[in-house]
Coordinates of N, CA and C in Angstrom, one line a residue:
X1 N 21.1 -59.7 -37.5 CA 21.8 -58.7 -38.1 C 20.3 -58.2 -39.2
X2 N 21.0 -57.1 -39.7 CA 19.8 -57.3 -40.6 C 20.6 -55.8 -41.9
X3 N 20.6 -55.5 -42.9 CA 20.7 -54.4 -44.1 C 20.0 -53.6 -44.6
X4 N 19.6 -52.7 -44.3 CA 18.3 -52.1 -45.0 C 19.3 -50.9 -45.7
X5 N 19.1 -51.3 -47.5 CA 19.8 -50.3 -48.2 C 18.9 -48.7 -48.5
X6 N 19.5 -47.7 -48.4 CA 19.1 -45.9 -48.2 C 18.6 -46.0 -50.3
X7 N 18.0 -44.7 -50.0 CA 18.0 -44.3 -51.2 C 16.6 -44.8 -51.8
X8 N 16.3 -46.3 -51.2 CA 14.6 -46.7 -52.6 C 14.0 -47.5 -51.0
X9 N 12.4 -47.3 -52.1 CA 11.6 -47.4 -50.4 C 11.6 -48.3 -50.1
X10 N 11.8 -48.8 -48.9 CA 12.2 -50.6 -48.0 C 10.5 -50.7 -47.5
X11 N 10.0 -52.0 -47.2 CA 8.5 -51.6 -46.4 C 9.4 -53.3 -45.1
X12 N 9.2 -53.4 -44.3 CA 9.5 -54.0 -43.5 C 7.8 -55.1 -43.9
X13 N 7.4 -55.9 -43.8 CA 6.2 -56.7 -43.3 C 6.6 -58.2 -43.2
X14 N 5.5 -58.6 -42.2 CA 5.8 -59.7 -41.6 C 4.1 -60.1 -40.8
X15 N 3.5 -61.5 -40.6 CA 2.5 -61.3 -39.6 C 2.1 -60.8 -37.9
X16 N 1.8 -60.7 -37.9 CA 1.1 -60.4 -36.5 C 1.8 -60.8 -35.2
X17 N 2.8 -59.8 -34.7 CA 3.4 -60.6 -33.0 C 5.3 -60.7 -33.9
X18 N 5.3 -60.1 -35.1 CA 6.6 -60.9 -35.5 C 7.9 -60.1 -35.0
X19 N 7.7 -59.6 -34.9 CA 8.5 -57.7 -34.5 C 8.7 -56.7 -35.1
X20 N 8.2 -56.2 -36.1 CA 8.0 -55.6 -37.3 C 8.1 -54.7 -36.1
X21 N 7.6 -53.9 -35.4 CA 8.0 -52.7 -34.4 C 8.4 -52.8 -33.6
X22 N 9.0 -54.2 -33.8 CA 10.2 -54.2 -31.9 C 11.5 -53.9 -32.9
X23 N 11.9 -54.4 -34.1 CA 12.5 -54.0 -34.9 C 13.1 -52.4 -35.1
X24 N 12.5 -51.7 -35.8 CA 11.9 -50.6 -36.6 C 11.9 -49.0 -35.7
X25 N 11.2 -49.5 -34.7 CA 11.5 -48.5 -33.8 C 11.9 -48.3 -32.7
X26 N 11.8 -49.7 -31.9 CA 12.5 -49.7 -31.0 C 14.4 -50.1 -30.9
X27 N 14.5 -50.2 -31.6 CA 16.0 -50.8 -32.3 C 16.5 -50.0 -33.8
X28 N 15.8 -49.7 -35.0 CA 16.2 -49.0 -35.8 C 15.9 -47.7 -35.3
X29 N 15.4 -47.2 -35.3 CA 14.7 -45.7 -35.3 C 15.7 -45.3 -33.9
X30 N 16.2 -46.1 -32.9 CA 16.3 -45.3 -32.1 C 17.9 -45.3 -32.5
X31 N 18.5 -45.9 -32.5 CA 19.9 -46.2 -33.4 C 20.3 -45.3 -34.1
X32 N 19.4 -44.8 -34.7 CA 19.8 -43.5 -35.8 C 18.5 -42.2 -35.6
X33 N 18.3 -42.3 -34.4 CA 17.3 -40.9 -34.4 C 17.7 -39.4 -35.0
X34 N 19.0 -39.9 -34.7 CA 19.1 -37.8 -34.6 C 19.4 -38.2 -36.7
X35 N 18.7 -38.8 -37.3 CA 19.1 -38.4 -38.8 C 17.8 -39.0 -39.4
X36 N 16.4 -39.1 -38.6 CA 15.6 -40.2 -38.8 C 14.1 -39.3 -38.2
X37 N 13.4 -39.3 -39.8 CA 12.1 -38.7 -38.8 C 10.8 -39.3 -39.1
X38 N 10.1 -40.1 -37.7 CA 9.5 -41.0 -37.6 C 7.8 -40.2 -37.0
X39 N 7.6 -41.5 -38.3 CA 6.2 -40.4 -38.1 C 5.3 -41.4 -38.3
X40 N 4.8 -41.4 -36.7 CA 3.8 -42.1 -36.8 C 1.6 -42.2 -36.5
X41 N 1.2 -42.4 -36.3 CA -0.6 -42.9 -36.2 C -0.9 -42.0 -34.7
X42 N 0.4 -41.5 -34.3 CA 0.1 -40.7 -32.9 C -0.8 -39.2 -33.0
X43 N -1.7 -39.0 -32.1 CA -2.2 -37.2 -33.1 C -0.9 -36.8 -33.3
X44 N -1.8 -35.8 -34.3 CA -0.6 -34.6 -34.1 C -0.9 -33.8 -33.3
X45 N -1.3 -33.9 -32.3 CA -1.8 -32.9 -30.9 C -3.5 -33.1 -30.6
X46 N -3.3 -33.2 -29.5 CA -4.4 -33.2 -28.4 C -5.6 -31.6 -27.7
X47 N -5.1 -31.2 -28.0 CA -4.8 -29.3 -28.0 C -6.1 -28.6 -28.3
X48 N -7.4 -28.6 -27.9 CA -8.4 -28.5 -29.0 C -8.3 -27.1 -29.4
X49 N -7.0 -26.2 -28.9 CA -7.5 -25.0 -29.6 C -6.2 -24.6 -30.4
X50 N -5.9 -26.1 -31.2 CA -4.6 -26.4 -32.3 C -5.6 -26.8 -33.2
X51 N -5.5 -25.9 -34.7 CA -5.8 -26.4 -35.5 C -4.6 -27.1 -37.0
X52 N -5.6 -26.9 -38.4 CA -4.7 -27.8 -39.1 C -3.9 -25.7 -39.9
X53 N -4.6 -24.6 -39.3 CA -4.3 -23.6 -40.1 C -3.2 -23.1 -39.0
X54 N -3.2 -23.3 -37.2 CA -1.6 -23.0 -36.8 C -0.6 -23.7 -36.9
X55 N -1.0 -25.0 -36.9 CA 0.3 -26.7 -36.9 C 1.3 -26.1 -37.9
X56 N 0.5 -25.6 -39.5 CA 1.0 -25.6 -40.6 C 1.9 -24.3 -40.8
X57 N 1.5 -23.2 -39.9 CA 2.3 -22.6 -39.9 C 1.7 -21.0 -40.8
X58 N 0.5 -21.4 -41.2 CA -0.4 -20.2 -42.7 C -1.4 -19.0 -41.2
X59 N -1.4 -19.4 -40.0 CA -2.3 -18.7 -39.4 C -1.6 -17.3 -39.2
X60 N -0.2 -17.3 -38.8 CA 0.4 -16.5 -38.4 C 0.3 -14.9 -39.8
X61 N 0.5 -16.1 -41.1 CA 0.5 -15.0 -41.9 C -1.0 -14.7 -42.6
X62 N -2.2 -15.0 -42.1 CA -2.8 -14.8 -42.1 C -3.6 -13.3 -41.6
X63 N -3.0 -13.4 -40.4 CA -3.6 -12.0 -39.4 C -2.6 -11.4 -39.6
X64 N -1.7 -11.6 -40.1 CA -0.8 -10.3 -40.6 C -1.9 -9.5 -41.7
X65 N -1.5 -9.9 -42.6 CA -2.7 -10.2 -44.5 C -4.4 -9.0 -43.4
X66 N -4.6 -9.7 -42.4 CA -6.0 -9.0 -41.9 C -5.4 -7.4 -41.4
X67 N -4.3 -8.0 -40.2 CA -3.7 -6.6 -39.9 C -4.1 -5.3 -40.9
X68 N -2.8 -5.9 -41.4 CA -2.2 -5.1 -42.9 C -3.6 -3.8 -43.8
X69 N -4.3 -5.1 -43.8 CA -5.7 -4.5 -44.0 C -6.8 -3.3 -43.7
X70 N -6.6 -3.8 -42.6 CA -6.7 -2.7 -41.5 C -6.7 -1.9 -40.4
X71 N -5.3 -1.9 -40.5 CA -4.0 -1.4 -39.7 C -4.4 -1.5 -37.8
X72 N -4.4 -2.7 -37.7 CA -4.6 -2.9 -36.4 C -3.8 -4.2 -36.3
X73 N -3.8 -4.5 -34.7 CA -3.0 -6.2 -34.4 C -3.1 -6.9 -34.4
X74 N -2.1 -7.7 -35.2 CA -2.6 -8.9 -35.8 C -3.3 -9.9 -34.6
X75 N -2.8 -9.8 -33.6 CA -3.7 -10.3 -32.2 C -5.0 -10.5 -32.1
X76 N -5.6 -9.7 -33.0 CA -7.5 -9.3 -32.8 C -7.4 -10.5 -33.8
X77 N -6.6 -11.3 -34.8 CA -7.4 -11.8 -35.0 C -6.8 -13.7 -34.9
X78 N -6.9 -13.6 -33.1 CA -6.9 -14.8 -32.5 C -7.5 -15.0 -31.7
X79 N -8.0 -16.5 -31.6 CA -8.4 -17.1 -30.9 C -8.3 -17.6 -29.8
X80 N -7.1 -17.8 -29.3 CA -6.8 -18.0 -28.0 C -5.9 -16.5 -27.5
X81 N -6.6 -15.3 -28.1 CA -5.7 -13.9 -27.8 C -6.4 -12.8 -27.7
X82 N -6.8 -11.9 -27.8 CA -7.3 -10.4 -27.9 C -9.1 -10.7 -28.6
X83 N -8.7 -11.5 -29.5 CA -10.0 -11.9 -30.2 C -11.4 -12.8 -29.5
X84 N -10.9 -13.8 -28.7 CA -11.8 -14.6 -28.7 C -12.6 -14.0 -28.1
X85 N -13.3 -14.8 -28.2 CA -14.9 -15.1 -27.4 C -14.5 -15.3 -25.9
X86 N -15.3 -14.1 -25.3 CA -15.0 -13.7 -24.1 C -16.5 -15.2 -23.5
X87 N -17.3 -14.9 -24.2 CA -18.2 -16.8 -23.9 C -17.4 -17.9 -23.3
X88 N -16.9 -18.4 -24.6 CA -16.1 -19.3 -24.9 C -14.0 -19.4 -24.2
X89 N -14.0 -18.3 -24.7 CA -12.2 -18.4 -24.2 C -12.0 -18.3 -25.6
X90 N -13.3 -18.6 -26.5 CA -12.4 -18.4 -27.6 C -12.3 -20.3 -28.2
X91 N -12.9 -21.1 -28.0 CA -13.5 -22.8 -28.2 C -15.0 -22.7 -29.4
X92 N -15.2 -22.2 -28.9 CA -16.4 -22.3 -29.8 C -17.5 -22.9 -29.4
X93 N -17.5 -23.5 -27.8 CA -18.0 -24.5 -27.7 C -18.3 -23.9 -25.9
X94 N -18.8 -24.5 -24.9 CA -19.2 -24.9 -23.7 C -19.3 -26.0 -23.3
X95 N -18.0 -26.5 -22.0 CA -18.1 -27.7 -22.0 C -19.2 -28.1 -20.7
X96 N -19.7 -28.9 -20.6 CA -20.4 -29.0 -19.4 C -20.2 -30.2 -18.7
X97 N -20.3 -30.4 -18.2 CA -19.4 -31.1 -17.1 C -20.7 -32.2 -15.7
X98 N -21.0 -33.3 -16.7 CA -21.9 -34.6 -16.4 C -21.3 -35.6 -15.5
X99 N -20.5 -35.6 -14.5 CA -19.9 -35.9 -13.6 C -20.3 -37.7 -13.6
X100 N -20.6 -38.4 -13.9 CA -21.0 -39.8 -14.0 C -20.7 -39.7 -15.9
X101 N -21.3 -39.7 -16.4 CA -20.6 -38.8 -17.7 C -19.6 -38.1 -19.0
X102 N -19.4 -38.6 -20.2 CA -18.5 -37.9 -20.5 C -20.0 -36.6 -20.6
X103 N -18.1 -35.6 -20.7 CA -18.6 -33.8 -20.6 C -19.3 -34.2 -22.4
X104 N -20.1 -32.9 -21.7 CA -20.8 -32.2 -22.9 C -20.9 -31.2 -23.7
X105 N -20.4 -31.2 -25.5 CA -19.7 -29.5 -25.8 C -21.0 -28.9 -26.3
X106 N -21.5 -27.8 -26.0 CA -22.7 -27.0 -26.3 C -22.2 -25.7 -27.3
X107 N -22.5 -25.2 -28.3 CA -22.1 -24.7 -29.1 C -22.4 -22.9 -28.5
X108 N -21.3 -21.9 -28.5 CA -21.7 -21.2 -27.3 C -22.5 -20.2 -28.2
X109 N -23.4 -19.6 -27.0 CA -24.5 -18.8 -27.6 C -23.6 -17.4 -28.3
X110 N -23.2 -16.8 -27.6 CA -22.1 -16.1 -27.9 C -22.1 -15.6 -29.3
X111 N -20.9 -16.7 -29.6 CA -20.1 -16.1 -30.8 C -20.8 -17.4 -31.8
X112 N -21.6 -18.4 -31.0 CA -22.5 -19.4 -32.0 C -21.2 -20.0 -32.6
X113 N -20.6 -20.8 -31.8 CA -19.4 -21.4 -33.1 C -18.2 -21.1 -33.4
X114 N -18.6 -19.6 -33.5 CA -16.7 -18.4 -34.3 C -15.8 -18.9 -33.6
X115 N -16.1 -18.8 -32.5 CA -15.2 -18.6 -31.8 C -14.2 -16.7 -31.2
X116 N -15.2 -16.2 -32.5 CA -14.2 -14.4 -31.7 C -15.3 -13.7 -31.7
X117 N -14.9 -12.7 -31.4 CA -15.7 -11.9 -30.6 C -16.2 -11.2 -32.3
X118 N -17.6 -10.9 -32.0 CA -18.4 -9.4 -32.9 C -18.0 -8.3 -33.7
X119 N -16.9 -7.7 -32.7 CA -15.9 -6.9 -33.6 C -15.1 -7.4 -34.3
X120 N -14.4 -7.9 -34.4 CA -13.3 -9.4 -34.9 C -14.2 -9.2 -35.8
X121 N -15.0 -10.2 -36.5 CA -16.2 -10.5 -37.6 C -16.4 -9.8 -38.1
X122 N -16.3 -8.7 -37.6 CA -16.6 -7.4 -38.7 C -15.6 -7.3 -40.2
X123 N -14.3 -7.2 -39.9 CA -13.2 -6.9 -40.3 C -13.3 -8.2 -41.8
X124 N -12.6 -7.7 -42.8 CA -13.0 -8.8 -43.9 C -11.4 -8.6 -44.8
X125 N -11.4 -9.8 -45.1 CA -10.2 -10.1 -45.9 C -11.2 -10.7 -47.4
X126 N -11.1 -9.4 -48.7 CA -10.6 -10.7 -50.2 C -12.6 -10.6 -49.8
X127 N -13.4 -10.1 -48.9 CA -14.3 -10.0 -48.5 C -15.1 -11.6 -47.6
X128 N -13.7 -11.9 -46.5 CA -14.6 -12.8 -46.0 C -13.4 -12.5 -44.4
X129 N -14.1 -12.5 -43.7 CA -13.9 -12.4 -42.3 C -13.1 -13.8 -41.8
X130 N -12.6 -13.6 -40.3 CA -11.3 -15.0 -39.9 C -12.4 -16.0 -39.9
X131 N -12.7 -16.1 -40.0 CA -14.5 -17.1 -39.5 C -15.1 -17.7 -41.0
X132 N -15.3 -17.1 -41.8 CA -15.5 -18.2 -42.6 C -13.7 -18.6 -43.4
X133 N -13.1 -17.6 -43.7 CA -12.0 -18.0 -43.8 C -11.2 -19.5 -43.2
X134 N -11.2 -19.8 -41.9 CA -10.8 -21.0 -41.2 C -11.7 -21.7 -41.7
X135 N -12.5 -21.3 -42.1 CA -13.8 -23.1 -42.6 C -13.5 -23.3 -44.4
X136 N -12.7 -22.8 -45.2 CA -12.6 -22.9 -46.6 C -11.6 -24.1 -46.1
X137 N -11.9 -25.3 -46.9 CA -10.7 -26.2 -46.9 C -9.8 -26.1 -47.5
X138 N -8.5 -27.3 -47.8 CA -7.5 -26.4 -48.5 C -7.5 -26.4 -49.9
X139 N -8.1 -27.5 -50.8 CA -8.5 -27.0 -51.9 C -8.9 -25.5 -52.4
X140 N -9.8 -25.2 -51.2 CA -10.8 -23.6 -51.8 C -9.6 -22.5 -50.9
X141 N -8.8 -23.3 -50.0 CA -8.0 -22.1 -49.9 C -6.9 -21.3 -50.7
X142 N -6.1 -22.9 -51.5 CA -5.5 -22.3 -52.3 C -6.0 -21.3 -53.4
X143 N -7.2 -21.8 -53.8 CA -8.0 -20.7 -54.7 C -7.8 -19.5 -54.2
X144 N -8.3 -19.9 -52.9 CA -8.2 -18.6 -52.6 C -7.9 -17.4 -52.4
X145 N -6.0 -17.3 -51.8 CA -5.1 -17.1 -51.3 C -4.3 -16.6 -52.9
X146 N -3.7 -15.7 -52.4 CA -2.4 -15.1 -53.6 C -1.1 -15.7 -53.5
X147 N -1.2 -15.9 -52.0 CA -0.7 -15.6 -50.9 C 0.8 -16.8 -51.2
X148 N 2.5 -16.4 -52.0 CA 3.1 -16.9 -52.1 C 3.2 -18.8 -51.2
X149 N 4.4 -17.8 -49.6 CA 4.2 -18.3 -49.3 C 3.3 -19.7 -48.1
X150 N 1.5 -19.4 -48.0 CA 0.5 -19.8 -47.8 C -0.2 -20.8 -48.4
X151 N 0.1 -20.5 -50.2 CA -0.3 -21.7 -50.7 C 0.8 -22.5 -51.2
X152 N 1.9 -22.3 -51.1 CA 3.2 -23.6 -51.1 C 2.6 -24.6 -49.3
X153 N 2.6 -24.0 -48.7 CA 2.3 -24.6 -48.1 C 1.0 -25.3 -47.6
X154 N -0.1 -24.9 -48.1 CA -1.0 -25.4 -48.7 C -1.1 -26.6 -49.5
X155 N -0.5 -26.7 -51.1 CA -0.2 -27.4 -51.8 C 0.3 -28.9 -51.4
X156 N 1.9 -28.3 -50.2 CA 1.9 -29.9 -49.7 C 1.0 -30.3 -48.9
X157 N -0.3 -29.6 -47.9 CA -1.1 -30.7 -47.5 C -2.4 -31.1 -48.8
X158 N -2.2 -30.6 -49.9 CA -2.4 -31.2 -50.7 C -1.9 -32.8 -51.3
X159 N -0.8 -32.4 -51.2 CA -0.1 -33.3 -51.4 C 0.0 -35.1 -50.8
X160 N -1.1 -34.8 -49.6 CA -0.4 -35.3 -48.8 C -2.1 -35.9 -48.6
X161 N -3.1 -35.4 -49.3 CA -4.2 -36.0 -49.4 C -5.7 -35.2 -48.7
X162 N -4.9 -34.5 -47.6 CA -5.3 -33.6 -47.2 C -6.4 -32.3 -47.5
X163 N -6.8 -32.5 -49.2 CA -7.0 -31.5 -49.5 C -8.3 -31.0 -49.1
X164 N -9.1 -32.2 -48.5 CA -10.4 -31.8 -48.2 C -11.3 -31.3 -46.4
X165 N -9.8 -31.5 -45.7 CA -9.5 -30.9 -44.4 C -10.0 -29.3 -44.5
X166 N -10.8 -28.4 -43.5 CA -11.0 -27.1 -43.1 C -9.5 -26.8 -42.7
X167 N -9.3 -25.8 -42.9 CA -8.3 -25.2 -42.6 C -8.6 -24.5 -40.6
X168 N -9.5 -24.0 -40.5 CA -9.5 -24.1 -39.0 C -10.0 -25.5 -38.3
X169 N -10.1 -26.9 -39.1 CA -10.4 -28.4 -38.3 C -9.3 -28.3 -36.9
X170 N -9.8 -28.5 -36.1 CA -9.2 -28.5 -35.0 C -8.3 -30.5 -34.6
X171 N -7.0 -30.4 -34.5 CA -6.2 -31.5 -34.6 C -6.5 -32.5 -33.7
X172 N -7.5 -32.5 -32.5 CA -7.9 -34.0 -31.7 C -8.6 -34.1 -32.3
X173 N -10.0 -33.8 -33.7 CA -11.0 -34.5 -35.0 C -10.0 -35.2 -35.6
X174 N -8.8 -34.8 -36.2 CA -8.0 -35.7 -36.6 C -8.4 -37.4 -37.0
X175 N -8.2 -37.9 -37.7 CA -8.3 -39.2 -37.7 C -6.6 -39.8 -37.7
X176 N -6.3 -40.9 -37.3 CA -4.7 -41.7 -36.9 C -4.2 -41.6 -38.4
X177 N -4.8 -41.6 -39.9 CA -4.0 -41.6 -41.0 C -4.2 -40.2 -40.7
X178 N -4.7 -39.2 -40.7 CA -4.9 -38.0 -41.3 C -4.0 -37.5 -40.4
X179 N -3.6 -38.0 -38.7 CA -2.6 -37.1 -38.5 C -1.4 -37.1 -38.4
X180 N -0.8 -38.6 -39.5 CA 0.7 -39.1 -40.1 C 0.4 -38.2 -41.1
X181 N -0.8 -38.0 -41.9 CA -0.3 -37.1 -43.3 C 0.0 -36.0 -42.9
X182 N -0.2 -35.1 -41.4 CA -0.5 -34.1 -41.1 C 1.5 -33.9 -40.7
X183 N 1.6 -34.5 -40.0 CA 2.7 -34.4 -39.7 C 3.8 -35.0 -40.5
X184 N 4.0 -35.8 -41.9 CA 4.5 -35.5 -43.3 C 4.6 -35.2 -43.5
X185 N 3.3 -33.8 -43.7 CA 3.5 -32.5 -44.6 C 4.5 -32.1 -44.1
X186 N 4.6 -31.9 -42.7 CA 5.3 -31.0 -41.8 C 7.0 -30.8 -42.0
X187 N 6.8 -32.2 -42.6 CA 8.4 -32.5 -42.1 C 9.6 -33.0 -43.2
X188 N 8.3 -32.5 -44.3 CA 8.7 -32.8 -46.2 C 10.3 -32.1 -46.5
X189 N 10.2 -31.1 -45.4 CA 11.2 -30.0 -46.3 C 12.3 -30.4 -46.0
X190 N 12.8 -31.5 -44.4 CA 13.9 -31.6 -44.0 C 14.9 -32.4 -45.4
X191 N 15.6 -31.9 -45.1 CA 16.6 -33.1 -45.8 C 17.9 -34.1 -45.7
X192 N 18.8 -34.9 -46.1 CA 19.8 -35.7 -45.2 C 19.5 -36.5 -44.5
X193 N 17.5 -37.3 -44.5 CA 17.0 -38.6 -43.2 C 16.1 -39.5 -43.9
X194 N 16.4 -40.2 -43.2 CA 15.2 -41.7 -42.9 C 14.1 -40.7 -43.0
X195 N 12.5 -41.6 -44.0 CA 11.6 -40.9 -42.9 C 10.8 -42.5 -43.2
X196 N 10.5 -42.7 -41.4 CA 10.4 -43.9 -41.3 C 8.6 -43.8 -41.4
X197 N 8.3 -44.6 -42.0 CA 6.2 -44.3 -41.7 C 5.7 -45.5 -41.1
X198 N 4.7 -45.6 -40.5 CA 4.4 -46.8 -39.2 C 2.9 -46.7 -40.4
X199 N 2.1 -48.1 -41.2 CA 1.5 -48.2 -41.3 C 0.9 -47.3 -41.9
X200 N 0.9 -46.3 -43.8 CA 0.8 -45.3 -43.4 C -0.8 -45.1 -44.5
X201 N -1.1 -46.6 -45.4 CA -1.7 -46.3 -45.7 C -3.0 -46.9 -45.3
X202 N -2.7 -47.4 -43.7 CA -3.6 -47.8 -43.1 C -4.9 -47.0 -42.4
X203 N -6.5 -47.6 -43.4 CA -7.3 -46.4 -43.3 C -7.9 -45.9 -44.5
X204 N -6.8 -45.9 -45.6 CA -7.1 -44.6 -46.5 C -7.9 -45.4 -47.1
X205 N -8.6 -44.5 -47.6 CA -9.7 -45.1 -49.1 C -8.3 -45.3 -50.5
X206 N -8.2 -45.9 -51.6 CA -8.0 -46.0 -52.7 C -7.3 -45.2 -53.5
X207 N -8.2 -44.4 -53.5 CA -7.7 -43.0 -54.1 C -6.4 -42.0 -52.8
X208 N -6.8 -42.0 -52.1 CA -6.0 -41.6 -51.0 C -4.9 -41.8 -51.0
X209 N -4.5 -43.4 -51.4 CA -3.7 -44.4 -51.2 C -2.3 -43.7 -52.4
X210 N -3.2 -44.0 -53.6 CA -2.5 -43.4 -54.2 C -1.5 -42.3 -54.6
X211 N -2.4 -41.3 -54.3 CA -1.6 -39.5 -54.0 C -0.8 -40.3 -52.8
X212 N -0.9 -40.9 -51.6 CA 0.3 -41.3 -50.8 C 1.7 -42.0 -51.9
X213 N 1.3 -42.6 -52.3 CA 1.9 -44.0 -53.6 C 2.6 -42.7 -54.2
X214 N 2.1 -41.8 -54.7 CA 2.8 -40.6 -55.8 C 4.0 -39.3 -54.3
X215 N 3.1 -39.0 -53.2 CA 4.2 -38.4 -52.7 C 5.6 -39.4 -52.0
X216 N 5.4 -40.3 -51.9 CA 6.6 -41.3 -51.0 C 7.1 -41.4 -52.0
X217 N 6.8 -41.7 -53.9 CA 8.4 -41.7 -55.2 C 8.7 -40.3 -54.9
X218 N 7.7 -39.5 -54.4 CA 9.3 -38.0 -54.6 C 9.7 -38.3 -53.5
X219 N 9.4 -38.3 -52.8 CA 10.4 -38.6 -51.5 C 11.8 -39.5 -52.2
X220 N 11.3 -40.7 -52.9 CA 12.7 -42.2 -52.8 C 13.4 -40.5 -54.3
X221 N 12.5 -40.3 -55.1 CA 13.9 -39.2 -55.7 C 14.7 -38.9 -55.4
X222 N 13.8 -38.0 -54.5 CA 14.7 -36.2 -53.8 C 15.9 -37.2 -52.8

């Protein structure tokens, strides 16, 4: 039997093979699944079309800003819709099947890896086109935008130590630790729950660990 106190940070430790994962993931999480936010190091997504901006929900707002600025449809600024480069379908690269070896990705000649049509790239918002905005890091984007909703979402990403990641970085290129922090950021606004994290500091630099610990302390205080 086990008692886990609430309102504090609890660490479950032990040697390899002692049953930590079985206890927490297969027993505790399953028993209280309705009130638990479980964050492991599995990929936040494996879709090459999903990126930081889409996952955090800010891309819709960015598209609306462009559309309002130029009086056009928001879908024009989506590389999954109207604005996509017709040659690569908005991926930014062409995948070459090598049969007995791994596929090779080659930068699309038509859009030069920018994913959008040349027509779409002519539109700018505060002197940047949609590709240039998606090339901004989280830190740079916070300085660039004055939109309260965008900056609120970006600030959460910065709090979890992802300030160096570009808005357009695809989810399939993130490390396990980055995926875990991204998922944590997307679930911070949930209330009345247990947060269960699987080795949240694994593979992190000491500076990133300090940021994560501060955030975890904020969660505990809340």
